[in-house]
mmCIF file of C-alpha atoms in Angstrom:
data_model
loop_
_atom_site.group_PDB
_atom_site.id
_atom_site.type_symbol
_atom_site.label_atom_id
_atom_site.label_comp_id
_atom_site.label_asym_id
_atom_site.label_seq_id
_atom_site.Cartn_x
_atom_site.Cartn_y
_atom_site.Cartn_z
ATOM 1 C CA MET A 231 119.842 79.245 80.896
ATOM 2 C CA THR A 232 118.267 80.379 84.174
ATOM 3 C CA ILE A 233 115.354 82.829 83.977
ATOM 4 C CA GLU A 234 115.685 85.628 86.531
ATOM 5 C CA ILE A 235 112.365 86.826 87.956
ATOM 6 C CA THR A 236 112.414 90.138 89.838
ATOM 7 C CA PHE A 237 110.012 90.313 92.777
ATOM 8 C CA GLY A 238 109.512 93.488 94.799
ATOM 9 C CA GLY A 239 108.519 94.297 98.369
ATOM 10 C CA TYR A 240 108.535 97.217 100.792
ATOM 11 C CA GLN A 241 109.234 95.782 104.246
ATOM 12 C CA GLY A 242 112.127 94.749 106.491
ATOM 13 C CA ASP A 243 113.648 91.418 107.434
ATOM 14 C CA ASN A 244 111.101 90.513 110.111
ATOM 15 C CA SER A 245 108.042 91.195 107.967
ATOM 16 C CA VAL A 246 105.763 88.233 107.301
ATOM 17 C CA HIS A 247 105.672 89.403 103.668
ATOM 18 C CA THR A 248 109.461 89.433 103.401
ATOM 19 C CA ARG A 249 109.597 85.955 104.903
ATOM 20 C CA GLY A 250 106.881 84.823 102.500
ATOM 21 C CA ALA A 251 108.834 86.240 99.546
ATOM 22 C CA LYS A 252 111.991 84.450 100.665
ATOM 23 C CA SER A 253 109.987 81.224 100.924
ATOM 24 C CA LEU A 254 108.746 81.904 97.392
ATOM 25 C CA ALA A 255 112.303 82.412 96.111
ATOM 26 C CA GLU A 256 113.477 79.139 97.630
ATOM 27 C CA ALA A 257 110.504 77.234 96.222
ATOM 28 C CA VAL A 258 110.859 78.681 92.695
ATOM 29 C CA GLU A 259 114.471 77.569 92.409
ATOM 30 C CA ARG A 260 113.751 74.131 93.868
ATOM 31 C CA LEU A 261 110.573 73.382 91.917
ATOM 32 C CA SER A 262 111.980 74.659 88.626
ATOM 33 C CA GLY A 263 115.116 72.563 89.029
ATOM 34 C CA GLY A 264 117.182 75.709 88.702
ATOM 35 C CA ALA A 265 115.468 76.829 85.486
ATOM 36 C CA ALA A 266 114.294 80.001 87.254
ATOM 37 C CA ARG A 267 115.266 82.026 90.271
ATOM 38 C CA ILE A 268 113.824 85.018 92.113
ATOM 39 C CA LYS A 269 115.805 88.233 92.435
ATOM 40 C CA PHE A 270 114.114 89.784 95.458
ATOM 41 C CA ARG A 271 114.109 93.573 95.803
ATOM 42 C CA GLN A 272 113.107 93.441 99.436
ATOM 43 C CA ASN A 273 112.384 97.093 100.183
ATOM 44 C CA ILE A 274 111.931 99.562 97.324
ATOM 45 C CA VAL A 275 111.269 102.342 99.855
ATOM 46 C CA GLU A 276 114.998 102.286 100.654
ATOM 47 C CA ASP A 277 115.577 103.179 96.984
ATOM 48 C CA GLY A 278 113.402 106.296 97.309
ATOM 49 C CA HIS A 279 110.140 104.830 96.044
ATOM 50 C CA LYS A 280 106.726 104.914 97.643
ATOM 51 C CA ALA A 281 105.539 101.466 98.641
ATOM 52 C CA SER A 282 102.605 101.803 96.239
ATOM 53 C CA ASP A 283 105.064 102.171 93.340
ATOM 54 C CA LEU A 284 105.268 98.377 93.423
ATOM 55 C CA LEU A 285 101.998 98.275 91.501
ATOM 56 C CA SER A 286 103.062 100.489 88.607
ATOM 57 C CA MET A 287 106.540 98.953 88.508
ATOM 58 C CA THR A 288 105.050 95.476 88.172
ATOM 59 C CA GLU A 289 102.406 96.395 85.632
ATOM 60 C CA SER A 290 104.965 98.236 83.490
ATOM 61 C CA GLY A 291 107.388 95.301 83.598
ATOM 62 C CA GLU A 292 110.113 97.052 85.604
ATOM 63 C CA LEU A 293 109.442 94.291 88.120
ATOM 64 C CA ASP A 294 108.081 90.853 87.264
ATOM 65 C CA GLY A 295 106.067 90.524 90.466
ATOM 66 C CA CYS A 296 105.201 91.915 93.877
ATOM 67 C CA TYR A 297 102.833 91.622 96.815
ATOM 68 C CA PHE A 298 100.495 94.495 97.653
ATOM 69 C CA SER A 299 97.237 95.339 99.396
ATOM 70 C CA SER A 300 94.140 94.560 97.328
ATOM 71 C CA SER A 301 92.527 97.836 98.477
ATOM 72 C CA TYR A 302 94.844 99.859 96.231
ATOM 73 C CA LEU A 303 93.393 98.207 93.110
ATOM 74 C CA ALA A 304 89.730 98.500 94.084
ATOM 75 C CA ASP A 305 89.290 101.639 91.954
ATOM 76 C CA ARG A 306 90.238 99.659 88.855
ATOM 77 C CA VAL A 307 88.697 96.354 89.932
ATOM 78 C CA PRO A 308 85.673 97.331 92.060
ATOM 79 C CA GLU A 309 84.939 93.706 92.963
ATOM 80 C CA LEU A 310 88.064 93.687 95.158
ATOM 81 C CA ALA A 311 86.204 95.949 97.591
ATOM 82 C CA LEU A 312 84.428 92.777 98.753
ATOM 83 C CA PHE A 313 87.533 92.318 100.905
ATOM 84 C CA ASP A 314 86.915 95.753 102.440
ATOM 85 C CA GLN A 315 83.760 94.889 104.375
ATOM 86 C CA HIS A 316 84.683 95.914 107.895
ATOM 87 C CA PHE A 317 83.532 93.582 110.682
ATOM 88 C CA ALA A 318 81.952 91.232 108.083
ATOM 89 C CA VAL A 319 84.313 88.230 108.181
ATOM 90 C CA PRO A 320 84.272 86.350 111.497
ATOM 91 C CA SER A 321 87.800 84.910 111.469
ATOM 92 C CA ARG A 322 90.975 84.205 109.531
ATOM 93 C CA ALA A 323 89.654 80.747 108.681
ATOM 94 C CA HIS A 324 86.570 82.316 107.096
ATOM 95 C CA ALA A 325 88.720 84.789 105.153
ATOM 96 C CA TYR A 326 90.925 82.006 103.812
ATOM 97 C CA GLY A 327 87.807 80.076 102.795
ATOM 98 C CA VAL A 328 86.697 83.046 100.691
ATOM 99 C CA LEU A 329 90.134 83.647 99.197
ATOM 100 C CA ASP A 330 90.696 80.002 98.281
ATOM 101 C CA GLY A 331 87.153 79.342 97.093
ATOM 102 C CA SER A 332 85.018 80.240 94.131
ATOM 103 C CA LEU A 333 85.045 83.962 94.989
ATOM 104 C CA GLY A 334 88.846 84.106 95.010
ATOM 105 C CA GLN A 335 88.891 82.531 91.561
ATOM 106 C CA ARG A 336 86.278 84.981 90.290
ATOM 107 C CA LEU A 337 88.223 87.969 91.602
ATOM 108 C CA LYS A 338 91.410 86.673 89.997
ATOM 109 C CA GLN A 339 89.561 86.687 86.657
ATOM 110 C CA GLU A 340 88.279 90.235 87.251
ATOM 111 C CA VAL A 341 91.771 91.560 88.029
ATOM 112 C CA GLU A 342 93.242 89.909 84.965
ATOM 113 C CA ALA A 343 90.456 91.237 82.737
ATOM 114 C CA ASN A 344 91.005 94.842 83.853
ATOM 115 C CA THR A 345 94.761 95.133 84.454
ATOM 116 C CA GLY A 346 98.101 93.888 83.181
ATOM 117 C CA TYR A 347 98.549 91.568 86.166
ATOM 118 C CA SER A 348 98.324 87.851 86.692
ATOM 119 C CA VAL A 349 97.060 87.006 90.203
ATOM 120 C CA MET A 350 98.803 83.930 91.610
ATOM 121 C CA GLY A 351 97.907 84.082 95.279
ATOM 122 C CA TYR A 352 96.336 85.834 98.238
ATOM 123 C CA TRP A 353 98.533 86.560 101.252
ATOM 124 C CA ASP A 354 97.480 87.475 104.765
ATOM 125 C CA ASN A 355 97.897 91.230 105.169
ATOM 126 C CA GLY A 356 96.995 91.032 108.835
ATOM 127 C CA LEU A 357 94.071 91.563 111.176
ATOM 128 C CA ARG A 358 93.804 95.325 111.446
ATOM 129 C CA HIS A 359 93.532 97.170 114.767
ATOM 130 C CA ILE A 360 93.583 100.853 115.763
ATOM 131 C CA SER A 361 96.549 102.392 117.588
ATOM 132 C CA SER A 362 96.621 105.835 119.187
ATOM 133 C CA ARG A 363 98.750 108.124 121.322
ATOM 134 C CA GLY A 364 96.653 107.423 124.354
ATOM 135 C CA GLY A 365 93.181 106.935 125.710
ATOM 136 C CA ARG A 366 90.812 104.028 125.309
ATOM 137 C CA LEU A 367 89.230 104.003 121.852
ATOM 138 C CA ASN A 368 86.684 101.426 122.929
ATOM 139 C CA THR A 369 83.586 103.335 121.792
ATOM 140 C CA PRO A 370 82.762 105.262 118.619
ATOM 141 C CA SER A 371 82.397 108.468 120.643
ATOM 142 C CA ALA A 372 86.030 108.129 121.789
ATOM 143 C CA CYS A 373 87.108 108.302 118.130
ATOM 144 C CA ASP A 374 85.322 111.573 117.423
ATOM 145 C CA GLY A 375 87.534 114.143 115.673
ATOM 146 C CA LEU A 376 90.758 112.110 115.785
ATOM 147 C CA LYS A 377 92.945 112.237 112.672
ATOM 148 C CA LEU A 378 93.363 108.624 111.526
ATOM 149 C CA ARG A 379 95.818 107.326 108.943
ATOM 150 C CA THR A 380 94.210 104.706 106.767
ATOM 151 C CA LEU A 381 94.630 103.105 103.355
ATOM 152 C CA ALA A 382 93.887 104.994 100.136
ATOM 153 C CA SER A 383 90.388 103.552 99.844
ATOM 154 C CA ASP A 384 87.127 105.499 99.735
ATOM 155 C CA ASP A 385 85.342 102.540 101.329
ATOM 156 C CA HIS A 386 87.759 102.465 104.261
ATOM 157 C CA GLN A 387 87.507 106.209 104.736
ATOM 158 C CA ARG A 388 83.684 106.194 104.734
ATOM 159 C CA VAL A 389 83.662 103.513 107.423
ATOM 160 C CA PHE A 390 86.057 105.411 109.650
ATOM 161 C CA ARG A 391 84.153 108.672 109.210
ATOM 162 C CA ALA A 392 81.090 106.800 110.489
ATOM 163 C CA LEU A 393 83.085 106.119 113.655
ATOM 164 C CA GLY A 394 83.875 109.838 114.012
ATOM 165 C CA PHE A 395 87.458 109.770 112.725
ATOM 166 C CA ASP A 396 88.968 112.263 110.298
ATOM 167 C CA PRO A 397 90.691 109.770 107.923
ATOM 168 C CA ARG A 398 93.903 110.593 106.051
ATOM 169 C CA ALA A 399 95.427 108.441 103.271
ATOM 170 C CA ILE A 400 99.208 108.277 103.809
ATOM 171 C CA ASP A 401 101.644 105.970 102.026
ATOM 172 C CA VAL A 402 103.258 103.438 104.327
ATOM 173 C CA ARG A 403 106.659 104.994 103.525
ATOM 174 C CA ASP A 404 105.518 108.183 105.279
ATOM 175 C CA LEU A 405 103.526 106.556 108.071
ATOM 176 C CA PRO A 406 106.202 106.396 110.824
ATOM 177 C CA ALA A 407 106.935 110.121 110.404
ATOM 178 C CA ALA A 408 103.211 110.979 110.420
ATOM 179 C CA VAL A 409 102.801 109.094 113.697
ATOM 180 C CA ALA A 410 105.956 110.563 115.252
ATOM 181 C CA ASP A 411 105.213 114.189 114.406
ATOM 182 C CA GLY A 412 101.512 114.087 115.270
ATOM 183 C CA THR A 413 100.205 114.484 111.729
ATOM 184 C CA VAL A 414 97.808 111.732 112.777
ATOM 185 C CA ASP A 415 96.421 110.933 116.217
ATOM 186 C CA ALA A 416 95.676 107.314 115.365
ATOM 187 C CA GLN A 417 96.232 104.756 112.618
ATOM 188 C CA GLU A 418 95.029 101.251 111.780
ATOM 189 C CA ASN A 419 97.296 98.326 110.945
ATOM 190 C CA PRO A 420 98.091 94.742 111.895
ATOM 191 C CA LEU A 421 100.177 94.224 115.037
ATOM 192 C CA THR A 422 103.143 93.118 112.928
ATOM 193 C CA ASN A 423 103.287 96.516 111.188
ATOM 194 C CA ILE A 424 102.693 98.461 114.394
ATOM 195 C CA TYR A 425 105.597 96.626 116.010
ATOM 196 C CA ASN A 426 108.046 96.367 113.106
ATOM 197 C CA PHE A 427 107.578 100.000 112.020
ATOM 198 C CA ARG A 428 107.915 100.932 115.720
ATOM 199 C CA LEU A 429 104.701 102.918 115.710
ATOM 200 C CA HIS A 430 104.237 101.823 119.317
ATOM 201 C CA ASP A 431 107.103 104.084 120.386
ATOM 202 C CA VAL A 432 104.534 106.892 120.110
ATOM 203 C CA HIS A 433 101.198 105.064 119.997
ATOM 204 C CA ARG A 434 101.013 103.446 123.412
ATOM 205 C CA SER A 435 97.443 102.198 123.100
ATOM 206 C CA ILE A 436 96.041 99.641 120.638
ATOM 207 C CA THR A 437 92.332 98.886 120.429
ATOM 208 C CA MET A 438 91.987 95.286 119.249
ATOM 209 C CA THR A 439 89.119 95.851 116.842
ATOM 210 C CA GLY A 440 90.162 93.186 114.316
ATOM 211 C CA HIS A 441 87.878 95.129 111.996
ATOM 212 C CA LEU A 442 89.317 93.721 108.786
ATOM 213 C CA LEU A 443 91.655 91.006 107.570
ATOM 214 C CA GLY A 444 93.783 92.714 104.954
ATOM 215 C CA VAL A 445 94.510 90.865 101.731
ATOM 216 C CA ALA A 446 97.804 91.162 99.851
ATOM 217 C CA LEU A 447 97.598 90.068 96.241
ATOM 218 C CA VAL A 448 100.580 88.186 94.823
ATOM 219 C CA LEU A 449 100.822 89.835 91.411
ATOM 220 C CA PHE A 450 102.960 89.149 88.359
ATOM 221 C CA ASN A 451 103.257 91.015 85.084
ATOM 222 C CA ARG A 452 101.028 89.008 82.750
ATOM 223 C CA ASP A 453 103.238 89.476 79.684
ATOM 224 C CA ALA A 454 106.236 88.223 81.642
ATOM 225 C CA VAL A 455 104.318 85.153 82.836
ATOM 226 C CA GLU A 456 103.203 84.354 79.306
ATOM 227 C CA SER A 457 106.795 84.623 78.082
ATOM 228 C CA TRP A 458 108.062 81.963 80.492
ATOM 229 C CA PRO A 459 108.398 78.342 79.350
ATOM 230 C CA GLU A 460 105.589 76.114 80.604
ATOM 231 C CA ASN A 461 107.823 74.356 83.130
ATOM 232 C CA VAL A 462 108.737 77.724 84.708
ATOM 233 C CA ARG A 463 105.106 78.908 84.801
ATOM 234 C CA ASP A 464 104.090 75.658 86.497
ATOM 235 C CA ALA A 465 106.951 75.928 88.981
ATOM 236 C CA VAL A 466 106.062 79.522 89.898
ATOM 237 C CA HIS A 467 102.388 78.631 90.400
ATOM 238 C CA GLN A 468 103.360 75.740 92.678
ATOM 239 C CA ALA A 469 105.910 77.895 94.488
ATOM 240 C CA VAL A 470 103.330 80.632 95.189
ATOM 241 C CA ALA A 471 100.964 77.996 96.605
ATOM 242 C CA GLU A 472 103.712 76.732 98.935
ATOM 243 C CA ALA A 473 104.805 80.230 99.926
ATOM 244 C CA THR A 474 101.183 81.233 100.597
ATOM 245 C CA LYS A 475 100.825 78.467 103.198
ATOM 246 C CA ASP A 476 104.081 79.593 104.805
ATOM 247 C CA GLN A 477 103.186 83.277 104.708
ATOM 248 C CA ARG A 478 99.788 82.740 106.316
ATOM 249 C CA ARG A 479 101.377 80.662 109.067
ATOM 250 C CA PHE A 480 103.962 83.395 109.633
ATOM 251 C CA ALA A 481 101.138 85.959 109.913
ATOM 252 C CA GLU A 482 99.209 83.976 112.509
ATOM 253 C CA GLU A 483 102.319 83.226 114.568
ATOM 254 C CA ASP A 484 103.478 86.829 114.337
ATOM 255 C CA ASP A 485 100.263 88.121 115.900
ATOM 256 C CA VAL A 486 101.044 86.127 119.051
ATOM 257 C CA ILE A 487 104.726 87.146 119.060
ATOM 258 C CA CYS A 488 104.008 90.840 118.473
ATOM 259 C CA ALA A 489 101.234 91.008 121.062
ATOM 260 C CA LYS A 490 103.595 89.557 123.667
ATOM 261 C CA ALA A 491 106.401 91.961 122.686
ATOM 262 C CA LEU A 492 104.101 94.994 122.709
ATOM 263 C CA ARG A 493 102.747 94.151 126.161
ATOM 264 C CA ALA A 494 106.304 93.606 127.438
ATOM 265 C CA ASP A 495 107.115 97.115 126.174
ATOM 266 C CA GLY A 496 104.254 98.566 128.194
ATOM 267 C CA VAL A 497 101.773 99.081 125.356
ATOM 268 C CA ASP A 498 98.104 98.827 126.350
ATOM 269 C CA LEU A 499 96.286 96.276 124.150
ATOM 270 C CA ILE A 500 92.585 96.945 124.715
ATOM 271 C CA GLU A 501 90.256 94.007 124.098
ATOM 272 C CA LEU A 502 86.685 95.016 123.228
ATOM 273 C CA THR A 503 83.788 93.518 125.129
ATOM 274 C CA ALA A 504 80.981 91.975 123.075
ATOM 275 C CA ASP A 505 78.844 95.086 123.650
ATOM 276 C CA GLU A 506 81.680 97.456 122.692
ATOM 277 C CA ARG A 507 82.343 95.528 119.486
ATOM 278 C CA ALA A 508 78.635 95.555 118.685
ATOM 279 C CA ALA A 509 78.642 99.362 118.992
ATOM 280 C CA PHE A 510 81.416 99.584 116.368
ATOM 281 C CA VAL A 511 79.521 97.189 114.097
ATOM 282 C CA ASP A 512 76.296 99.169 114.484
ATOM 283 C CA ALA A 513 78.026 102.485 113.782
ATOM 284 C CA THR A 514 79.573 101.213 110.540
ATOM 285 C CA ARG A 515 76.783 98.946 109.284
ATOM 286 C CA GLY A 516 75.282 101.548 106.946
ATOM 287 C CA GLU A 517 78.610 102.244 105.224
ATOM 288 C CA VAL A 518 79.402 98.534 104.870
ATOM 289 C CA GLU A 519 75.979 98.041 103.289
ATOM 290 C CA LYS A 520 76.761 100.843 100.827
ATOM 291 C CA THR A 521 79.883 98.917 99.818
ATOM 292 C CA ARG A 522 77.924 95.678 99.413
ATOM 293 C CA SER A 523 75.180 97.389 97.401
ATOM 294 C CA ARG A 524 77.583 97.992 94.509
ATOM 295 C CA PHE A 525 78.070 94.291 93.880
ATOM 296 C CA SER A 526 75.983 91.977 91.758
ATOM 297 C CA VAL A 527 73.715 89.418 93.385
ATOM 298 C CA ASP A 528 75.846 86.563 92.068
ATOM 299 C CA LEU A 529 79.032 88.057 93.553
ATOM 300 C CA ILE A 530 77.430 88.457 96.982
ATOM 301 C CA SER A 531 76.103 84.905 96.658
ATOM 302 C CA LEU A 532 79.627 83.602 96.012
ATOM 303 C CA PHE A 533 80.886 85.500 99.058
ATOM 304 C CA GLU A 534 78.165 84.139 101.326
ATOM 305 C CA HIS A 535 78.534 80.625 99.883
ATOM 306 C CA ASP A 536 82.263 80.549 100.661
ATOM 307 C CA ILE A 537 81.690 82.022 104.132
ATOM 308 C CA ALA A 538 79.122 79.273 104.813
ATOM 309 C CA LEU A 539 81.532 76.556 103.631
ATOM 310 C CA ALA A 540 84.232 77.948 105.906
ATOM 311 C CA ASP A 541 81.666 78.110 108.726
ATOM 312 C CA ALA A 542 81.019 74.395 108.393
ATOM 313 C CA LYS A 543 84.754 73.636 108.551
ATOM 314 C CA VAL A 544 85.334 75.915 111.542
ATOM 315 C CA LEU A 545 82.428 74.369 113.433
#
């Protein structure tokens, strides 16, 4: 008998998350020898849900698994806000070092102790940049008073207020309409989302801040996982590891592809000078420190240890 595992998403065919989920489905069937297969509900928004419903649907058991931004669980698992330190992680390689190191393991334990999820992986949710209707947002003063769509995270909103923005939390389902009708003047997202949600049809300027590498948790309902035979659990764990490598590669490649496509469509991609980036870092430093101050010394030590290990590999 084949075990059917339902896995939910909220994006279209070209999404790096959708492609990662399809890689996961292929790997589960192959590695389990057909003992399990993924039924992929690719885009629950098309069924009338908010994207964030993936979390409640998975925890309740309506879905067996999903991917979703770690920021949305930071209220319940405060340690996840370590991923929300704007301008604090130098590169993707450093971020992966943290996710795959001792800190990633510790955060997995924290999530599982405080929720009904099992964390099986960390996907690349994209380097985040700021798009706007026009004008060069290359200094904090240029951001003053602009309505900015951001994630539903107090830490994110504090940081953007420090830059002068008026932040608004809007579900991704409602984001394209909010951009199109002027509910927001600006928003922050990876290039892949800006391009695939066609936000650039209205937002013709993108400031390449790279202020944060978003993290998407690969979550499964813990009761469901525990109900699977051992061979299926092992196969799913191995499949997530394979799919994670694929998904991260898709994310890196997609940045190059989307940047080229956006430029070809006449969108202005504004690269910050070292001094301009330093001004953003300086303006947000106090709020980032407030985020860090909530964490225990040992948690910060794990973060810095894994960053240092990644540093050595990068160098």
